[in-house]
Amino acid sequence: MKAKDYIRLDQTYGAHNYHPLPVVISKARGVWVWDVEGKKYIDMLSSYSAINQGHLHPKIVKAATDQMKRVTLTSRAFSNDRMGKFLKKLCEVSGMQMALPMNTGAEAVETAIKLARRYAHERMGIAEAEGEIIVCENNFHGRTTTIISFSSDPDSRKGYGPYTPGFVMIPYNDLEAFRKAINKKTIGILVEPIQGEAGINVPSQGYLKGLREICDEKGVLLILDEIQTGFARTGKMFAYMHEGIKPDILCVGKALGGGLYPVSAALSTRKIMSVFTPGSHGSTFGGNPLAAAIGSASLDVLVKEKLADRSRRRGAYFVKRLGGIKSPKIKEIRAKGLLIGVEFHLKPGETVRPICEKLMEKGVLAKDTHEKTIRFAPPLVISEEEIDWAIERIKPVFEGV
Ligand SMILES: *Cc1c(COP(=O)(O)O)cnc(C)c1O
């Protein structure tokens, strides 16, 4: 079968809820992937930062295959010999006290929302029907009915009502707007340290610290969604570590599964997490031994291979090389570590998709995030030589725009 045959099959039997680049991948290793015809590409997306450790990292694959021969699923009706060790490690790298394991990112966010609401109701004296969580314009927190209820993106939201109430929207990167929005019903703020899906929106330095100070002053919760920015992507294990703060509730996912398996969690302090009691929340697959073994190995790789340092250094190198490309069409490069966005000057209605298609032809897989920005977020194991390989191919495409 050829690429077009696979694509036709997808189109015939799969719902059309994505618009992928026309490349059909059949093999991957490290930063590289190969299509069904054997052509090699460099992966500059890492599945939206779910593969920070690189494709098929041997240590994570070994942990997974070893665990697959022992026990993979117990459900939480019983305990298993993997989950506790994994959650301890996760708490240690994040500086949080307790974790509730789930599977996907959206479930981690749902868990955070339930946790915050229940805490507000039981401990902050906010009536159940009244509590409000503040969110930011252009947020992306996942795809469940509740989460899309507070999206400002019409594509994500349209047609899915009635929407879940209890959310208030303010502009991103605006501390004054946050302060003004807080009232007696406010539970806290749910926010991304960098808005990935909105086009790599990097807020002003001090934004997270400012949020922390306002939350402390007003007695409301800081809930950070680090599903995309976490696990060394931005040059620190978590983006909040750039500003020396800690959230009250933290959502993680994506790279926690090392690209092998969906593993997510909501973390918080012991005090906040104590509002969950048996039966109040759960997941059949959350905290399963296979997920725990993979999550544990994924964390070990990040720590032992110092991927946060690598992300910071390689990110600076990548941005320097991108900055050397002269094109009047490039408007701005925004980056933190290896989370890089290149925004283009385009006419109304134009998108960067044709540029992504040209990059693909040259062997560079990158995707648009928001119409005008291309995201470069390769696996953090990328070398300078591999960045050079990519730049050699990106340069003529950008110069030809
Ligand atoms: C990807 C992502 C999610 C959702 O994760 P899923 O695993 O796709 O449910 C939530 N928040 C952010 C910031 C993300 O990047």
Tab-separated table of C-alpha atoms in Angstrom, residues 38-280:
chain	number	residue	atom	x	y	z
A	38	GLY	CA	11.074	4.576	3.659
A	39	LYS	CA	11.658	8.364	3.498
A	40	LYS	CA	13.252	9.831	6.623
A	41	TYR	CA	11.972	12.941	8.450
A	42	ILE	CA	12.988	14.838	11.547
A	43	ASP	CA	10.142	15.106	14.072
A	44	MET	CA	9.759	18.743	15.108
A	45	LEU	CA	6.462	18.255	16.939
A	46	SER	CA	7.101	15.338	19.322
A	47	SER	CA	3.358	14.676	19.303
A	48	TYR	CA	2.671	18.043	20.944
A	49	SER	CA	5.514	17.484	23.459
A	50	ALA	CA	4.435	13.975	24.447
A	51	ILE	CA	7.766	12.533	23.243
A	52	ASN	CA	10.302	14.716	25.057
A	53	GLN	CA	12.520	11.664	25.698
A	54	GLY	CA	12.646	10.790	21.965
A	55	HIS	CA	10.838	8.031	20.093
A	56	LEU	CA	11.274	4.541	21.564
A	57	HIS	CA	13.752	5.509	24.245
A	58	PRO	CA	15.404	2.135	25.011
A	59	LYS	CA	15.106	2.511	28.817
A	60	ILE	CA	11.394	3.318	28.623
A	61	VAL	CA	10.767	0.533	26.109
A	62	LYS	CA	12.592	-1.901	28.404
A	63	ALA	CA	10.573	-0.802	31.445
A	64	ALA	CA	7.377	-1.274	29.423
A	65	THR	CA	8.233	-4.694	28.002
A	66	ASP	CA	9.508	-5.970	31.377
A	67	GLN	CA	6.315	-4.813	33.054
A	68	MET	CA	4.166	-6.337	30.295
A	69	LYS	CA	5.512	-9.746	31.277
A	70	ARG	CA	4.576	-9.267	34.958
A	71	VAL	CA	1.233	-7.493	35.396
A	72	THR	CA	-0.350	-4.630	33.465
A	73	LEU	CA	-3.715	-3.887	35.034
A	74	THR	CA	-5.147	-4.435	38.470
A	75	SER	CA	-7.678	-1.601	38.621
A	76	ARG	CA	-7.745	0.431	41.805
A	77	ALA	CA	-9.892	-2.238	43.452
A	78	PHE	CA	-6.496	-3.682	44.471
A	79	SER	CA	-3.096	-2.133	45.071
A	80	ASN	CA	-0.131	-2.845	42.827
A	81	ASP	CA	3.605	-2.787	43.509
A	82	ARG	CA	4.342	0.005	41.002
A	83	MET	CA	2.012	2.941	41.557
A	84	GLY	CA	3.279	4.256	44.899
A	85	LYS	CA	6.921	4.353	43.817
A	86	PHE	CA	5.938	6.136	40.626
A	87	LEU	CA	3.828	8.768	42.402
A	88	LYS	CA	6.609	9.365	44.965
A	89	LYS	CA	9.016	10.086	42.097
A	90	LEU	CA	6.479	12.363	40.424
A	91	CYS	CA	5.963	14.316	43.663
A	92	GLU	CA	9.729	14.619	44.143
A	93	VAL	CA	10.430	16.055	40.685
A	94	SER	CA	7.516	18.498	40.913
A	95	GLY	CA	7.787	19.513	44.565
A	96	MET	CA	4.145	18.604	45.140
A	97	GLN	CA	2.872	16.396	47.960
A	98	MET	CA	0.273	14.031	46.497
A	99	ALA	CA	-0.852	12.871	43.079
A	100	LEU	CA	-3.987	11.410	41.585
A	101	PRO	CA	-3.109	9.336	38.505
A	102	MET	CA	-5.255	9.442	35.370
A	103	ASN	CA	-4.572	8.704	31.703
A	104	THR	CA	-5.049	11.653	29.360
A	105	GLY	CA	-4.350	15.341	29.812
A	106	ALA	CA	-8.004	16.289	29.657
A	107	GLU	CA	-8.686	13.879	32.525
A	108	ALA	CA	-5.943	15.513	34.584
A	109	VAL	CA	-7.584	18.907	34.001
A	110	GLU	CA	-11.037	17.511	34.836
A	111	THR	CA	-9.540	16.081	38.020
A	112	ALA	CA	-8.022	19.469	38.890
A	113	ILE	CA	-11.366	21.199	38.340
A	114	LYS	CA	-13.229	18.671	40.507
A	115	LEU	CA	-10.559	18.940	43.190
A	116	ALA	CA	-10.639	22.749	43.195
A	117	ARG	CA	-14.437	22.884	43.267
A	118	ARG	CA	-14.737	20.369	46.092
A	119	TYR	CA	-12.011	22.123	48.088
A	120	ALA	CA	-13.723	25.471	47.576
A	121	HIS	CA	-17.045	24.041	48.657
A	122	GLU	CA	-15.731	22.204	51.729
A	123	ARG	CA	-12.894	24.459	52.914
A	124	MET	CA	-13.229	27.913	51.363
A	125	GLY	CA	-16.892	28.409	52.211
A	126	ILE	CA	-17.980	28.924	48.610
A	127	ALA	CA	-21.459	27.552	47.892
A	128	GLU	CA	-21.506	24.699	45.417
A	129	ALA	CA	-23.670	26.465	42.866
A	130	GLU	CA	-21.622	29.672	43.020
A	131	GLY	CA	-17.935	28.873	42.691
A	132	GLU	CA	-16.073	30.328	39.730
A	133	ILE	CA	-12.767	29.322	38.199
A	134	ILE	CA	-10.986	32.037	36.245
A	135	VAL	CA	-9.480	30.990	32.890
A	136	CYS	CA	-7.642	32.867	30.129
A	137	GLU	CA	-8.529	33.795	26.582
A	138	ASN	CA	-7.032	31.469	23.972
A	139	ASN	CA	-6.573	28.724	26.544
A	140	PHE	CA	-6.218	25.093	25.599
A	141	HIS	CA	-6.914	22.542	28.325
A	142	GLY	CA	-8.399	19.596	26.427
A	143	ARG	CA	-11.545	18.385	24.728
A	144	THR	CA	-14.148	17.263	27.275
A	145	THR	CA	-17.559	18.931	27.417
A	146	THR	CA	-16.665	20.909	30.542
A	147	ILE	CA	-13.248	21.982	29.260
A	148	ILE	CA	-14.495	23.195	25.877
A	149	SER	CA	-17.207	25.105	27.733
A	150	PHE	CA	-14.550	27.645	28.728
A	151	SER	CA	-12.637	27.674	25.437
A	152	SER	CA	-12.526	30.917	23.436
A	153	ASP	CA	-11.824	29.009	20.220
A	154	PRO	CA	-15.029	28.668	18.159
A	155	ASP	CA	-13.688	25.542	16.374
A	156	SER	CA	-13.327	23.735	19.710
A	157	ARG	CA	-16.617	24.925	21.149
A	158	LYS	CA	-19.266	25.460	18.496
A	159	GLY	CA	-22.262	23.153	18.581
A	160	TYR	CA	-21.465	21.428	21.862
A	161	GLY	CA	-23.767	23.307	24.200
A	162	PRO	CA	-25.322	23.441	26.730
A	163	TYR	CA	-22.048	24.455	28.312
A	164	THR	CA	-20.801	23.841	31.844
A	165	PRO	CA	-21.131	27.029	33.924
A	166	GLY	CA	-18.717	28.267	36.574
A	167	PHE	CA	-15.894	29.737	34.491
A	168	VAL	CA	-14.899	33.358	33.948
A	169	MET	CA	-12.598	34.453	31.130
A	170	ILE	CA	-9.880	37.125	31.392
A	171	PRO	CA	-7.041	38.120	29.028
A	172	TYR	CA	-3.804	36.117	29.282
A	173	ASN	CA	-0.668	37.753	30.671
A	174	ASP	CA	-2.677	40.442	32.474
A	175	LEU	CA	-2.190	40.463	36.242
A	176	GLU	CA	-4.450	43.481	36.774
A	177	ALA	CA	-7.317	41.745	34.980
A	178	PHE	CA	-6.828	38.771	37.286
A	179	ARG	CA	-6.831	40.897	40.416
A	180	LYS	CA	-9.984	42.701	39.273
A	181	ALA	CA	-11.809	39.480	38.390
A	182	ILE	CA	-11.461	38.013	41.877
A	183	ASN	CA	-14.536	38.164	44.109
A	184	LYS	CA	-16.161	36.159	46.908
A	185	LYS	CA	-17.089	33.360	44.520
A	186	THR	CA	-13.605	32.919	43.057
A	187	ILE	CA	-12.077	29.470	43.570
A	188	GLY	CA	-8.859	30.164	41.685
A	189	ILE	CA	-7.260	30.487	38.271
A	190	LEU	CA	-6.554	27.685	35.784
A	191	VAL	CA	-3.773	28.742	33.432
A	192	GLU	CA	-0.964	27.510	31.140
A	193	PRO	CA	2.537	28.836	31.975
A	194	ILE	CA	2.990	29.265	28.203
A	195	GLN	CA	0.004	28.997	25.865
A	196	GLY	CA	1.094	26.265	23.447
A	197	GLU	CA	-1.934	25.793	21.230
A	198	ALA	CA	-2.570	29.541	21.075
A	199	GLY	CA	0.703	29.941	19.167
A	200	ILE	CA	3.472	29.650	21.789
A	201	ASN	CA	2.362	32.694	23.780
A	202	VAL	CA	5.164	33.333	26.244
A	203	PRO	CA	3.937	35.690	29.004
A	204	SER	CA	6.026	38.491	30.491
A	205	GLN	CA	8.665	37.516	32.978
A	206	GLY	CA	7.134	37.637	36.445
A	207	TYR	CA	3.650	36.652	35.301
A	208	LEU	CA	3.583	33.357	37.198
A	209	LYS	CA	5.154	34.931	40.256
A	210	GLY	CA	2.560	37.693	40.071
A	211	LEU	CA	-0.264	35.157	39.841
A	212	ARG	CA	1.178	33.339	42.877
A	213	GLU	CA	1.306	36.564	44.903
A	214	ILE	CA	-2.244	37.563	44.018
A	215	CYS	CA	-3.536	34.049	44.796
A	216	ASP	CA	-1.825	34.150	48.209
A	217	GLU	CA	-3.084	37.626	48.958
A	218	LYS	CA	-6.684	36.808	48.014
A	219	GLY	CA	-6.715	33.225	49.280
A	220	VAL	CA	-7.558	31.572	45.946
A	221	LEU	CA	-5.972	28.594	44.179
A	222	LEU	CA	-3.293	28.670	41.488
A	223	ILE	CA	-3.963	25.752	39.134
A	224	LEU	CA	-1.277	25.280	36.483
A	225	ASP	CA	-1.718	23.180	33.354
A	226	GLU	CA	1.815	21.974	32.530
A	227	ILE	CA	0.652	19.177	30.264
A	228	GLN	CA	2.589	20.698	27.355
A	229	THR	CA	5.177	22.861	29.145
A	230	GLY	CA	6.133	20.271	31.781
A	231	PHE	CA	8.844	17.631	31.888
A	232	ALA	CA	11.786	19.748	30.736
A	233	ARG	CA	10.214	21.167	27.578
A	234	THR	CA	10.936	24.803	28.497
A	235	GLY	CA	14.405	24.317	30.012
A	236	LYS	CA	13.309	23.490	33.570
A	237	MET	CA	11.536	20.369	34.789
A	238	PHE	CA	8.399	22.551	35.043
A	239	ALA	CA	7.867	26.055	33.706
A	240	TYR	CA	6.893	27.377	37.180
A	241	MET	CA	10.438	26.621	38.303
A	242	HIS	CA	11.688	29.499	36.129
A	243	GLU	CA	10.006	31.846	38.608
A	244	GLY	CA	10.655	29.964	41.827
A	245	ILE	CA	7.012	29.370	42.659
A	246	LYS	CA	4.741	26.372	43.147
A	247	PRO	CA	1.114	25.937	42.129
A	248	ASP	CA	-1.583	24.674	44.484
A	249	ILE	CA	-2.768	22.205	41.880
A	250	LEU	CA	-0.724	20.951	38.921
A	251	CYS	CA	-1.892	19.093	35.802
A	252	VAL	CA	0.609	16.880	33.986
A	253	GLY	CA	0.365	14.415	31.116
A	254	LYS	CA	1.904	14.014	27.665
A	255	ALA	CA	5.659	13.324	28.188
A	256	LEU	CA	4.917	11.559	31.491
A	257	GLY	CA	4.175	8.541	29.291
A	258	GLY	CA	7.421	8.891	27.318
A	259	GLY	CA	5.470	8.654	24.068
A	260	LEU	CA	4.547	5.026	24.782
A	261	TYR	CA	1.369	5.223	26.762
A	262	PRO	CA	-1.106	7.802	28.067
A	263	VAL	CA	-0.133	8.712	31.637
A	264	SER	CA	-1.414	11.845	33.383
A	265	ALA	CA	-2.003	13.145	36.886
A	266	ALA	CA	-3.294	15.999	38.986
A	267	LEU	CA	-1.011	16.910	41.878
A	268	SER	CA	-1.474	19.132	44.893
A	269	THR	CA	-0.798	19.569	48.575
A	270	ARG	CA	-1.850	16.959	51.109
A	271	LYS	CA	-4.375	19.418	52.526
A	272	ILE	CA	-6.134	20.021	49.219
A	273	MET	CA	-5.984	16.412	48.028
A	274	SER	CA	-7.611	15.258	51.273
A	275	VAL	CA	-11.023	16.370	49.985
A	276	PHE	CA	-11.051	13.301	47.734
A	277	THR	CA	-12.512	10.342	49.610
A	278	PRO	CA	-13.176	6.778	48.422
A	279	GLY	CA	-15.715	6.819	45.626
A	280	SER	CA	-15.482	10.558	44.940
